[in-house]
Amino acid sequence: QLQLVESGGGLVQPGGSLRLSCAASGFTLDDYTIVWFRQAPGKEREGVSCISSMDGSTYYRDSVKGRFTISRDNAKNTVYLQMNSLKPEDTAVYYCAADRALDYGLDPKYMYDYWGQGTQVTVSS
């Protein structure tokens, strides 16, 4: 079965860290550009970070630059999102998406090949 599965979400205090995982089954993630999105209650889905399949370039929305890091582990067929210095406004359901044709981008309206089911991240004291 071809699918993406996110994990690693949870409840963390402000200033804390979490590492999200996006694992693929049935296909090789290295061939795909991977994008992390998030959606908070009552808000539109927004792109957070992207790692390109072309050259491994990484991209971040301004609000997470310097705090979040996206990376790949090809041996584990997994992409990670390391989130440090978390803030309450980072609270959202986080999703990963994969696309073979996309070079890079953070557009939630793009027609990605695969989406995960999401993992909840809650930043609260």
PDB file of N, CA, C and O in Angstrom, residues 55-97:
ATOM      1  N   ASP A  55      17.922  18.615  -5.470  1.00  0.00           N
ATOM      2  CA  ASP A  55      19.266  18.842  -4.944  1.00  0.00           C
ATOM      3  C   ASP A  55      19.313  18.899  -3.426  1.00  0.00           C
ATOM      4  O   ASP A  55      20.339  19.260  -2.863  1.00  0.00           O
ATOM      5  N   GLY A  56      18.197  18.549  -2.777  1.00  0.00           N
ATOM      6  CA  GLY A  56      18.169  18.553  -1.325  1.00  0.00           C
ATOM      7  C   GLY A  56      18.028  19.935  -0.713  1.00  0.00           C
ATOM      8  O   GLY A  56      18.130  20.074   0.505  1.00  0.00           O
ATOM      9  N   SER A  57      17.758  20.951  -1.545  1.00  0.00           N
ATOM     10  CA  SER A  57      17.571  22.296  -0.996  1.00  0.00           C
ATOM     11  C   SER A  57      16.385  22.309  -0.044  1.00  0.00           C
ATOM     12  O   SER A  57      15.411  21.563  -0.228  1.00  0.00           O
ATOM     13  N   THR A  58      16.487  23.160   0.956  1.00  0.00           N
ATOM     14  CA  THR A  58      15.427  23.263   1.952  1.00  0.00           C
ATOM     15  C   THR A  58      14.845  24.668   1.982  1.00  0.00           C
ATOM     16  O   THR A  58      15.545  25.646   1.684  1.00  0.00           O
ATOM     17  N   TYR A  59      13.578  24.753   2.336  1.00  0.00           N
ATOM     18  CA  TYR A  59      12.851  26.022   2.358  1.00  0.00           C
ATOM     19  C   TYR A  59      11.964  26.049   3.590  1.00  0.00           C
ATOM     20  O   TYR A  59      11.449  25.009   4.003  1.00  0.00           O
ATOM     21  N   TYR A  60      11.783  27.263   4.130  1.00  0.00           N
ATOM     22  CA  TYR A  60      10.998  27.427   5.344  1.00  0.00           C
ATOM     23  C   TYR A  60      10.142  28.681   5.244  1.00  0.00           C
ATOM     24  O   TYR A  60      10.557  29.684   4.664  1.00  0.00           O
ATOM     25  N   ARG A  61       8.958  28.622   5.875  1.00  0.00           N
ATOM     26  CA  ARG A  61       8.205  29.857   5.999  1.00  0.00           C
ATOM     27  C   ARG A  61       8.928  30.729   6.999  1.00  0.00           C
ATOM     28  O   ARG A  61       9.635  30.239   7.902  1.00  0.00           O
ATOM     29  N   ASP A  62       8.737  32.042   6.882  1.00  0.00           N
ATOM     30  CA  ASP A  62       9.515  32.975   7.693  1.00  0.00           C
ATOM     31  C   ASP A  62       9.339  32.731   9.185  1.00  0.00           C
ATOM     32  O   ASP A  62      10.304  32.857   9.956  1.00  0.00           O
ATOM     33  N   SER A  63       8.149  32.378   9.620  1.00  0.00           N
ATOM     34  CA  SER A  63       7.876  32.276  11.051  1.00  0.00           C
ATOM     35  C   SER A  63       8.584  31.105  11.728  1.00  0.00           C
ATOM     36  O   SER A  63       8.636  31.049  12.957  1.00  0.00           O
ATOM     37  N   VAL A  64       9.139  30.163  10.949  1.00  0.00           N
ATOM     38  CA  VAL A  64       9.821  29.012  11.557  1.00  0.00           C
ATOM     39  C   VAL A  64      11.313  28.996  11.238  1.00  0.00           C
ATOM     40  O   VAL A  64      12.034  28.118  11.740  1.00  0.00           O
ATOM     41  N   LYS A  65      11.785  29.938  10.442  1.00  0.00           N
ATOM     42  CA  LYS A  65      13.216  29.973  10.104  1.00  0.00           C
ATOM     43  C   LYS A  65      14.052  30.117  11.353  1.00  0.00           C
ATOM     44  O   LYS A  65      13.757  30.920  12.239  1.00  0.00           O
ATOM     45  N   GLY A  66      15.103  29.313  11.430  1.00  0.00           N
ATOM     46  CA  GLY A  66      15.979  29.333  12.590  1.00  0.00           C
ATOM     47  C   GLY A  66      15.500  28.460  13.734  1.00  0.00           C
ATOM     48  O   GLY A  66      16.244  28.233  14.691  1.00  0.00           O
ATOM     49  N   ARG A  67      14.264  27.961  13.651  1.00  0.00           N
ATOM     50  CA  ARG A  67      13.724  27.099  14.720  1.00  0.00           C
ATOM     51  C   ARG A  67      13.441  25.681  14.220  1.00  0.00           C
ATOM     52  O   ARG A  67      13.594  24.718  14.971  1.00  0.00           O
ATOM     53  N   PHE A  68      13.027  25.534  12.975  1.00  0.00           N
ATOM     54  CA  PHE A  68      12.682  24.232  12.410  1.00  0.00           C
ATOM     55  C   PHE A  68      13.757  23.808  11.414  1.00  0.00           C
ATOM     56  O   PHE A  68      14.332  24.639  10.705  1.00  0.00           O
ATOM     57  N   THR A  69      13.984  22.483  11.347  1.00  0.00           N
ATOM     58  CA  THR A  69      14.930  21.934  10.379  1.00  0.00           C
ATOM     59  C   THR A  69      14.324  20.694   9.730  1.00  0.00           C
ATOM     60  O   THR A  69      13.891  19.778  10.434  1.00  0.00           O
ATOM     61  N   ILE A  70      14.315  20.682   8.415  1.00  0.00           N
ATOM     62  CA  ILE A  70      13.825  19.519   7.675  1.00  0.00           C
ATOM     63  C   ILE A  70      15.019  18.709   7.179  1.00  0.00           C
ATOM     64  O   ILE A  70      16.047  19.282   6.789  1.00  0.00           O
ATOM     65  N   SER A  71      14.882  17.379   7.209  1.00  0.00           N
ATOM     66  CA  SER A  71      15.989  16.532   6.770  1.00  0.00           C
ATOM     67  C   SER A  71      15.453  15.191   6.278  1.00  0.00           C
ATOM     68  O   SER A  71      14.304  14.835   6.561  1.00  0.00           O
ATOM     69  N   ARG A  72      16.309  14.481   5.548  1.00  0.00           N
ATOM     70  CA  ARG A  72      15.948  13.150   5.039  1.00  0.00           C
ATOM     71  C   ARG A  72      16.866  12.085   5.634  1.00  0.00           C
ATOM     72  O   ARG A  72      18.046  12.341   5.888  1.00  0.00           O
ATOM     73  N   ASP A  73      16.334  10.893   5.834  1.00  0.00           N
ATOM     74  CA  ASP A  73      17.136   9.711   6.118  1.00  0.00           C
ATOM     75  C   ASP A  73      16.716   8.687   5.076  1.00  0.00           C
ATOM     76  O   ASP A  73      15.708   7.989   5.246  1.00  0.00           O
ATOM     77  N   ASN A  74      17.471   8.599   4.001  1.00  0.00           N
ATOM     78  CA  ASN A  74      17.077   7.716   2.904  1.00  0.00           C
ATOM     79  C   ASN A  74      17.095   6.249   3.319  1.00  0.00           C
ATOM     80  O   ASN A  74      16.293   5.453   2.831  1.00  0.00           O
ATOM     81  N   ALA A  75      17.983   5.879   4.211  1.00  0.00           N
ATOM     82  CA  ALA A  75      18.040   4.488   4.668  1.00  0.00           C
ATOM     83  C   ALA A  75      16.756   4.084   5.367  1.00  0.00           C
ATOM     84  O   ALA A  75      16.340   2.911   5.305  1.00  0.00           O
ATOM     85  N   LYS A  76      16.124   5.052   6.031  1.00  0.00           N
ATOM     86  CA  LYS A  76      14.876   4.767   6.740  1.00  0.00           C
ATOM     87  C   LYS A  76      13.651   5.200   5.935  1.00  0.00           C
ATOM     88  O   LYS A  76      12.521   5.060   6.414  1.00  0.00           O
ATOM     89  N   ASN A  77      13.890   5.745   4.736  1.00  0.00           N
ATOM     90  CA  ASN A  77      12.791   6.196   3.880  1.00  0.00           C
ATOM     91  C   ASN A  77      11.867   7.155   4.638  1.00  0.00           C
ATOM     92  O   ASN A  77      10.626   7.056   4.566  1.00  0.00           O
ATOM     93  N   THR A  78      12.501   8.083   5.337  1.00  0.00           N
ATOM     94  CA  THR A  78      11.778   8.976   6.248  1.00  0.00           C
ATOM     95  C   THR A  78      12.313  10.399   6.116  1.00  0.00           C
ATOM     96  O   THR A  78      13.512  10.596   5.913  1.00  0.00           O
ATOM     97  N   VAL A  79      11.403  11.353   6.229  1.00  0.00           N
ATOM     98  CA  VAL A  79      11.769  12.766   6.316  1.00  0.00           C
ATOM     99  C   VAL A  79      11.375  13.261   7.701  1.00  0.00           C
ATOM    100  O   VAL A  79      10.309  12.887   8.216  1.00  0.00           O
ATOM    101  N   TYR A  80      12.229  14.095   8.282  1.00  0.00           N
ATOM    102  CA  TYR A  80      11.989  14.601   9.630  1.00  0.00           C
ATOM    103  C   TYR A  80      11.773  16.102   9.613  1.00  0.00           C
ATOM    104  O   TYR A  80      12.263  16.819   8.735  1.00  0.00           O
ATOM    105  N   LEU A  81      11.048  16.575  10.615  1.00  0.00           N
ATOM    106  CA  LEU A  81      10.941  17.999  10.882  1.00  0.00           C
ATOM    107  C   LEU A  81      11.293  18.201  12.350  1.00  0.00           C
ATOM    108  O   LEU A  81      10.500  17.858  13.232  1.00  0.00           O
ATOM    109  N   GLN A  82      12.504  18.690  12.583  1.00  0.00           N
ATOM    110  CA  GLN A  82      12.937  18.998  13.942  1.00  0.00           C
ATOM    111  C   GLN A  82      12.442  20.380  14.297  1.00  0.00           C
ATOM    112  O   GLN A  82      12.750  21.348  13.595  1.00  0.00           O
ATOM    113  N   MET A  83      11.669  20.473  15.357  1.00  0.00           N
ATOM    114  CA  MET A  83      11.053  21.745  15.762  1.00  0.00           C
ATOM    115  C   MET A  83      11.576  22.130  17.137  1.00  0.00           C
ATOM    116  O   MET A  83      11.333  21.409  18.118  1.00  0.00           O
ATOM    117  N   ASN A  84      12.305  23.231  17.199  1.00  0.00           N
ATOM    118  CA  ASN A  84      12.860  23.728  18.452  1.00  0.00           C
ATOM    119  C   ASN A  84      12.236  25.069  18.808  1.00  0.00           C
ATOM    120  O   ASN A  84      11.608  25.717  17.968  1.00  0.00           O
ATOM    121  N   SER A  85      12.415  25.477  20.045  1.00  0.00           N
ATOM    122  CA  SER A  85      11.893  26.769  20.513  1.00  0.00           C
ATOM    123  C   SER A  85      10.429  26.933  20.135  1.00  0.00           C
ATOM    124  O   SER A  85      10.012  27.983  19.608  1.00  0.00           O
ATOM    125  N   LEU A  86       9.652  25.919  20.419  1.00  0.00           N
ATOM    126  CA  LEU A  86       8.249  25.922  20.007  1.00  0.00           C
ATOM    127  C   LEU A  86       7.459  27.002  20.736  1.00  0.00           C
ATOM    128  O   LEU A  86       7.727  27.319  21.906  1.00  0.00           O
ATOM    129  N   LYS A  87       6.489  27.553  20.003  1.00  0.00           N
ATOM    130  CA  LYS A  87       5.642  28.624  20.514  1.00  0.00           C
ATOM    131  C   LYS A  87       4.178  28.171  20.479  1.00  0.00           C
ATOM    132  O   LYS A  87       3.816  27.309  19.672  1.00  0.00           O
ATOM    133  N   PRO A  88       3.336  28.762  21.284  1.00  0.00           N
ATOM    134  CA  PRO A  88       1.907  28.384  21.235  1.00  0.00           C
ATOM    135  C   PRO A  88       1.309  28.523  19.832  1.00  0.00           C
ATOM    136  O   PRO A  88       0.443  27.714  19.460  1.00  0.00           O
ATOM    137  N   GLU A  89       1.782  29.469  19.073  1.00  0.00           N
ATOM    138  CA  GLU A  89       1.240  29.649  17.719  1.00  0.00           C
ATOM    139  C   GLU A  89       1.684  28.552  16.750  1.00  0.00           C
ATOM    140  O   GLU A  89       1.221  28.515  15.603  1.00  0.00           O
ATOM    141  N   ASP A  90       2.564  27.662  17.179  1.00  0.00           N
ATOM    142  CA  ASP A  90       2.919  26.497  16.357  1.00  0.00           C
ATOM    143  C   ASP A  90       1.911  25.363  16.510  1.00  0.00           C
ATOM    144  O   ASP A  90       2.002  24.350  15.810  1.00  0.00           O
ATOM    145  N   THR A  91       0.983  25.517  17.440  1.00  0.00           N
ATOM    146  CA  THR A  91      -0.030  24.486  17.662  1.00  0.00           C
ATOM    147  C   THR A  91      -0.866  24.277  16.407  1.00  0.00           C
ATOM    148  O   THR A  91      -1.437  25.224  15.862  1.00  0.00           O
ATOM    149  N   ALA A  92      -0.936  23.031  15.959  1.00  0.00           N
ATOM    150  CA  ALA A  92      -1.660  22.703  14.727  1.00  0.00           C
ATOM    151  C   ALA A  92      -1.570  21.202  14.491  1.00  0.00           C
ATOM    152  O   ALA A  92      -0.800  20.503  15.158  1.00  0.00           O
ATOM    153  N   VAL A  93      -2.340  20.734  13.523  1.00  0.00           N
ATOM    154  CA  VAL A  93      -2.127  19.401  12.975  1.00  0.00           C
ATOM    155  C   VAL A  93      -1.105  19.548  11.856  1.00  0.00           C
ATOM    156  O   VAL A  93      -1.259  20.403  10.976  1.00  0.00           O
ATOM    157  N   TYR A  94      -0.062  18.734  11.917  1.00  0.00           N
ATOM    158  CA  TYR A  94       1.015  18.800  10.940  1.00  0.00           C
ATOM    159  C   TYR A  94       0.873  17.626   9.965  1.00  0.00           C
ATOM    160  O   TYR A  94       0.670  16.474  10.384  1.00  0.00           O
ATOM    161  N   TYR A  95       0.987  17.941   8.684  1.00  0.00           N
ATOM    162  CA  TYR A  95       0.863  16.960   7.613  1.00  0.00           C
ATOM    163  C   TYR A  95       2.124  16.986   6.748  1.00  0.00           C
ATOM    164  O   TYR A  95       2.726  18.037   6.560  1.00  0.00           O
ATOM    165  N   CYS A  96       2.468  15.837   6.190  1.00  0.00           N
ATOM    166  CA  CYS A  96       3.490  15.834   5.155  1.00  0.00           C
ATOM    167  C   CYS A  96       2.843  15.420   3.829  1.00  0.00           C
ATOM    168  O   CYS A  96       1.842  14.701   3.809  1.00  0.00           O
ATOM    169  N   ALA A  97       3.426  15.936   2.762  1.00  0.00           N
ATOM    170  CA  ALA A  97       2.950  15.624   1.414  1.00  0.00           C
ATOM    171  C   ALA A  97       4.165  15.357   0.534  1.00  0.00           C
ATOM    172  O   ALA A  97       5.243  15.900   0.774  1.00  0.00           O
TER     173      ALA A  97
END
